[in-house]
One Martini backbone bead per residue (centre of mass of N, CA, C, O) as a GRO file, in nm:
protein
  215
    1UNK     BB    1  -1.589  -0.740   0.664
    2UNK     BB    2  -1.860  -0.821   0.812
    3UNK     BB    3  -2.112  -0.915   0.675
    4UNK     BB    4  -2.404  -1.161   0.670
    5UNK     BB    5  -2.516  -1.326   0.885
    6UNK     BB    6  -2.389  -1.604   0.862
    7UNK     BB    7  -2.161  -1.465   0.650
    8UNK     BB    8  -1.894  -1.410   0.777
    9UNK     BB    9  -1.639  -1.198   0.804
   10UNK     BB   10  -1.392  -1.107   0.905
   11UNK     BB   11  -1.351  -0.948   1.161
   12UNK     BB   12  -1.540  -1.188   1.318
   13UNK     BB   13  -1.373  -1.393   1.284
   14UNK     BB   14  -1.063  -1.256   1.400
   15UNK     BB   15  -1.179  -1.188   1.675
   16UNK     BB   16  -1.311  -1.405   1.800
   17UNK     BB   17  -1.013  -1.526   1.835
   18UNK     BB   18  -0.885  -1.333   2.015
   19UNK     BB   19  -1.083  -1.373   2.263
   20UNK     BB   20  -1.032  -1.664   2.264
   21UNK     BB   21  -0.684  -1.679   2.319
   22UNK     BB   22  -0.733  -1.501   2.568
   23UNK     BB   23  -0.930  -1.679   2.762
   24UNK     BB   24  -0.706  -1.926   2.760
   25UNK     BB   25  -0.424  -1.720   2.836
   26UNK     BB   26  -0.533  -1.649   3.107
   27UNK     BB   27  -0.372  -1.523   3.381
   28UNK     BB   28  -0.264  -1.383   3.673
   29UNK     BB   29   0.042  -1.352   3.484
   30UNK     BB   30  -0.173  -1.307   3.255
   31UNK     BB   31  -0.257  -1.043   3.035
   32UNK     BB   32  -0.479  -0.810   2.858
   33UNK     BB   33  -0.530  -0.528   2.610
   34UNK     BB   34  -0.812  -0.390   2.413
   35UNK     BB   35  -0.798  -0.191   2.115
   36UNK     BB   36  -1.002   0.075   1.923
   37UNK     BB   37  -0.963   0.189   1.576
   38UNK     BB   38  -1.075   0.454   1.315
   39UNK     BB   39  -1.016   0.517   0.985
   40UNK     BB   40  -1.007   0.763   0.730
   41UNK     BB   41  -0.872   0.807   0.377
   42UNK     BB   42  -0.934   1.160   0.252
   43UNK     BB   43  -0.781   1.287   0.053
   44UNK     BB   44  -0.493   1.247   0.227
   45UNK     BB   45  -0.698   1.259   0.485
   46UNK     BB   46  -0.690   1.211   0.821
   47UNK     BB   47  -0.970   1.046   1.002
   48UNK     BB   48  -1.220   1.008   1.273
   49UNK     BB   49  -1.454   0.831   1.315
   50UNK     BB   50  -1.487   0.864   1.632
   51UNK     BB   51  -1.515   1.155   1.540
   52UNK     BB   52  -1.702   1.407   1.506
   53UNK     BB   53  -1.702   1.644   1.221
   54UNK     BB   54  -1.696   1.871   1.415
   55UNK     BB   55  -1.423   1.768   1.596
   56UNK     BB   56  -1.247   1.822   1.406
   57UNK     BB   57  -0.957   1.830   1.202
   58UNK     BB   58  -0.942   1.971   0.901
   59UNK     BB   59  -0.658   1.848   0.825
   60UNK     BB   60  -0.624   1.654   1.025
   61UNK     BB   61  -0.407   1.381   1.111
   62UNK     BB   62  -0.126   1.310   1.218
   63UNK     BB   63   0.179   1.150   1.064
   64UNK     BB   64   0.409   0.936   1.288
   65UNK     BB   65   0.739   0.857   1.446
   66UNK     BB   66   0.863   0.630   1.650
   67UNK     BB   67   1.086   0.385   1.807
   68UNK     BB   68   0.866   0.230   1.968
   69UNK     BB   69   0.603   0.218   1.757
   70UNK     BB   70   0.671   0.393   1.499
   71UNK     BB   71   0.402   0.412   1.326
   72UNK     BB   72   0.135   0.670   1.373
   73UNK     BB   73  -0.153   0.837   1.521
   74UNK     BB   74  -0.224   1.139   1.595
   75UNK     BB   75  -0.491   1.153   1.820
   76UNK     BB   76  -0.623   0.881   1.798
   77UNK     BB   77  -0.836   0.689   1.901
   78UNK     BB   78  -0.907   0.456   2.205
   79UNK     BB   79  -1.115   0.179   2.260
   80UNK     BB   80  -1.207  -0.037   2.496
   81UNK     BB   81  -1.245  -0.389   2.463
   82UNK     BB   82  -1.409  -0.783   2.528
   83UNK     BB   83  -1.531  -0.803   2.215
   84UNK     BB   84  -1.725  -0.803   1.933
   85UNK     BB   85  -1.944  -0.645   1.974
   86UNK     BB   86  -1.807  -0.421   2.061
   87UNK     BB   87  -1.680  -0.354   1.812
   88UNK     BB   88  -1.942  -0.317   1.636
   89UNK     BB   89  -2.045  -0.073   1.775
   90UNK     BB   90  -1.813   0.101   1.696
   91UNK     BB   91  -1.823   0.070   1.397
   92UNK     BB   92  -2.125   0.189   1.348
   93UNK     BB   93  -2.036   0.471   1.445
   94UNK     BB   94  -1.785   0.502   1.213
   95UNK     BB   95  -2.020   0.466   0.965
   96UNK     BB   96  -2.156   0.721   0.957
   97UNK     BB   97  -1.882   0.886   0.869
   98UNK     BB   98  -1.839   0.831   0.610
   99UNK     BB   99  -1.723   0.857   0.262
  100UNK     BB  100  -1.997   0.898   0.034
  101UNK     BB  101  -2.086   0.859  -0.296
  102UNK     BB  102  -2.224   0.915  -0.637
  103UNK     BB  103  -2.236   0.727  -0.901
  104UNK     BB  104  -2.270   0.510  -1.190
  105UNK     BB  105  -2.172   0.254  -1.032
  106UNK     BB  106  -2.221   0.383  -0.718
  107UNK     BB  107  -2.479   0.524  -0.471
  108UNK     BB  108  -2.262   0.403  -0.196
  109UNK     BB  109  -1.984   0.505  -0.238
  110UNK     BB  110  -1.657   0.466  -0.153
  111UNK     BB  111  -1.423   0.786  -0.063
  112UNK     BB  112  -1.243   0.573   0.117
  113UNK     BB  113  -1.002   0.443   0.321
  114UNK     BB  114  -1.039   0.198   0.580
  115UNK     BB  115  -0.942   0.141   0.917
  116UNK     BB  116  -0.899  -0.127   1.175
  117UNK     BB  117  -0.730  -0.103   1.455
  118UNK     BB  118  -0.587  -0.300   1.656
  119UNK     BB  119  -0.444  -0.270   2.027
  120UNK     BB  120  -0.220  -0.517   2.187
  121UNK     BB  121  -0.164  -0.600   2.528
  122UNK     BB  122   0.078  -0.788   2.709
  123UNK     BB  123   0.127  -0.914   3.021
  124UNK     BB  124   0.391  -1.028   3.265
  125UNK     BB  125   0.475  -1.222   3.449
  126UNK     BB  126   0.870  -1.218   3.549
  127UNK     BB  127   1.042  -1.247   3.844
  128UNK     BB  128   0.844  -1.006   3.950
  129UNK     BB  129   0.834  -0.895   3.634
  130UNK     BB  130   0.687  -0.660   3.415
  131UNK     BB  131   0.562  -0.735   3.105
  132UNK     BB  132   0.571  -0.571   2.773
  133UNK     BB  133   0.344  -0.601   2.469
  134UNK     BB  134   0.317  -0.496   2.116
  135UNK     BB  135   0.024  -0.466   1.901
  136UNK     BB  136  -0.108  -0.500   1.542
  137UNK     BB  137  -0.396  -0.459   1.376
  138UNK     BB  138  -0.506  -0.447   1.063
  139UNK     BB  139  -0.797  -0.355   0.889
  140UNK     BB  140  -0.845  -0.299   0.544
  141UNK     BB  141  -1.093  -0.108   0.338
  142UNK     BB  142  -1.081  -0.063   0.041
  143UNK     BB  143  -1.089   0.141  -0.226
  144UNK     BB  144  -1.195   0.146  -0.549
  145UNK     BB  145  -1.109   0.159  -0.837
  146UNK     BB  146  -1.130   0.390  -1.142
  147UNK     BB  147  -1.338   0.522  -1.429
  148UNK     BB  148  -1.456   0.787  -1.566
  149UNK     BB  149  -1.606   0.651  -1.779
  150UNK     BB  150  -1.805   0.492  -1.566
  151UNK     BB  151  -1.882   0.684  -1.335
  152UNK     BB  152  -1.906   0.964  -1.414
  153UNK     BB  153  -1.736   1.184  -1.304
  154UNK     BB  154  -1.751   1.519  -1.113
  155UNK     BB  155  -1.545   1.684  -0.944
  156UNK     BB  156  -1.527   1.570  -0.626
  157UNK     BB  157  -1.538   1.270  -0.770
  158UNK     BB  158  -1.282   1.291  -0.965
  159UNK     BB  159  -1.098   1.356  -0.681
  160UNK     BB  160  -1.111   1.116  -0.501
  161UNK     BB  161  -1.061   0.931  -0.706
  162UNK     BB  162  -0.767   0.989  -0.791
  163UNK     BB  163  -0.683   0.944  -0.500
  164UNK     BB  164  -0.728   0.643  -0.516
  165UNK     BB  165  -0.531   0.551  -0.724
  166UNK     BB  166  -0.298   0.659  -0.621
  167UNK     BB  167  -0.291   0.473  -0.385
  168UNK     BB  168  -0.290   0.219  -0.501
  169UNK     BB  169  -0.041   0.306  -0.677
  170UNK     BB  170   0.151   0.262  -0.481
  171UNK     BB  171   0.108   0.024  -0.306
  172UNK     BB  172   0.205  -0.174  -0.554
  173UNK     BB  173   0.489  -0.060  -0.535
  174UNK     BB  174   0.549  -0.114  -0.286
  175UNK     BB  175   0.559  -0.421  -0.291
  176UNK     BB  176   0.713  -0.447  -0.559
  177UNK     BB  177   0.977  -0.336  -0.367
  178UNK     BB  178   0.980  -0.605  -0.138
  179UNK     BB  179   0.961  -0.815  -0.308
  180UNK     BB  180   1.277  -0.773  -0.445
  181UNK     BB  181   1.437  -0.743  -0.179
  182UNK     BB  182   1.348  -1.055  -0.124
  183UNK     BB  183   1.532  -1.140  -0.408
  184UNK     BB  184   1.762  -0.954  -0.428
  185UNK     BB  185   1.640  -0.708  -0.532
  186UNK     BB  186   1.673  -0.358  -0.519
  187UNK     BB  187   1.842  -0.301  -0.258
  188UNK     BB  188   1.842   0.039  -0.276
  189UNK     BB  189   1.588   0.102  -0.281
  190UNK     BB  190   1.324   0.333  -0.190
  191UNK     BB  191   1.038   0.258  -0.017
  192UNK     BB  192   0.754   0.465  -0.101
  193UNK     BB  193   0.550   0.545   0.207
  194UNK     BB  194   0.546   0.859   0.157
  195UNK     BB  195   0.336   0.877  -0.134
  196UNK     BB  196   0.103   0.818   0.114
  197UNK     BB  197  -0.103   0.746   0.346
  198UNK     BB  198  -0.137   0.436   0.366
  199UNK     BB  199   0.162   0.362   0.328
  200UNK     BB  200   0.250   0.482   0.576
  201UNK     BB  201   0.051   0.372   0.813
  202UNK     BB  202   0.136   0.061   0.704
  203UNK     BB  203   0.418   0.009   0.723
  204UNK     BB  204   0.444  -0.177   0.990
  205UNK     BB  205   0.300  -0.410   0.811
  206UNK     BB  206   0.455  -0.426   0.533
  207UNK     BB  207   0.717  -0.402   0.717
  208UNK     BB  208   0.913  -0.655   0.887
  209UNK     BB  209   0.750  -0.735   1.181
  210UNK     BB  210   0.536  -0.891   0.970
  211UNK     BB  211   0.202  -0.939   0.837
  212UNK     BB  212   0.025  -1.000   0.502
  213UNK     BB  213  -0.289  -0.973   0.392
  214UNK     BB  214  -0.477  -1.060   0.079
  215UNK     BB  215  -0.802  -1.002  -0.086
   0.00000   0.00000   0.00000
C-alpha cells in the first residue's frame, strides 16, 4: 500500500495525482476539501485506527445507511489533509494501532483487513450558487486467506483467521452477483453485501456509481 523507498505504493501514488489535480484545477469559482479517516475490521468489528484503543467502543462503530451518503461508518474520525506527507502522518498513527499477531507463517500477521478512505468535496460557483459535490476513494490493505494447517493457528488466532476468510469468501460471492448481473443473468439475485463488514463498508465502491480495481 505504501511502499518503500523509491519504490512506491498505491497510496502516494494516487494521493500525490489527486493532490496534483487539485492544484492545477483550483480558481476562485472552484475549491476542493479533502479528508481521511482509517479503520479497520477485526473480527467483523469495526474500529478507528484514528482513536486511540482506550477510546474506543467496545462493540466498535455501527455501519449506517442514509439516502444522501449511501452507506457509511458512524462517528468515524475525518483528519483534514492537503499533501501525501499529511495523509502518511496520520497513517503512521493509524498504524500503530492495527490488529496484528504471529502464527507460523508470519510473525507479524495482520488481523484485520484496513480501509484508508478518502473523503472528497468540491464546491463550485455557478450562477451565483455554491454548488457541492462528493466522493470517496477506498483504499482496502485485505488480510490474507488462511489455512489453519499451515499457519498452526490455535485460540484467538484460529478466530480471526476464520472471520478473515469468511469476509473474503464474500466478497467474492459479491463479485461474482455483480458480475452475473452485469451480463444479465442472475437479475433477481439478492446481492449479499450484508453478509460481512467488509461488503457492506463497500457497498457503495463495489455497486452502483463507482469503479474498483482490484490488483
Amino acid at each position: 500500500m505504501i511502499g518503500y523507498g523509491a519504490n512506491k505504493g498505491i497510496v502516494p501514488i494516487a494521493t500525490t495525482e489527486i493532490f496534483e489535480r487539485i492544484r492545477d484545477t483550483t480558481t476562485p469559482e472552484k475549491w476542493y476539501e479533502v479528508c481521511v479517516s482509517m479503520l479497520e475490521i477485526y473480527n467483523e468489528c469495526v474500529q478507528d485506527l484514528l482513536v486511540h484503543p482506550d477510546h474506543r467502543p467496545l462493540r466498535g462503530l455501527n455501519i449506517r445507511e442514509s439516502k444522501v451518503l449511501g452507506v457509511y461508518v458512524q462517528d468515524l474520525s475525518k483528519h483534514p489533509v492537503d499533501s501525501f506527507e499529511a495523509i502518511e502522518r496520520i497513517m503512521e498513527d493509524g498504524n500503530k494501532n492495527r490488529s496484528i499477531g504471529s502464527t507460523e507463517m508470519n510473525k507479524t500477521s495482520s488481523r484485520a483487513h484496513t480501509i484508508i478512505i478518502l473523503s472528497f468535496k468540491q464546491f463550485e460557483i455557478i450562477d451565483g450558487n455554491t454548488t457541492e459535490r462528493y466522493s470517496n476513494i477506498n483504499l482496502v490493505d485485505l488480510a490474507g486467506s488462511e489455512r489453519q494447517k499451515k499457519t498452526k493457528a490455535t485460540k484467538d488466532r484460529l478466530k480471526e483467521g476464520c472471520m478473515i476468510n469468511l469476509s473474503l469468501t464474500v466478497l467474492g460471492q459479491v463479485i461474482n452477483v455483480l458480475a452475473e448481473k452485469s451480463l444479465g443473468h442472475m437479475k433477481n439475485a439478492v446481492v449479499p453485501y450484508r453478509d460481512s463488514a467488509l461488503t457492506r463498508i463497500l457497498q457503495n465502491a463495489l455497486g452502483g456509481n463507482s469503479k474498483t480495481i482490484m490488483i
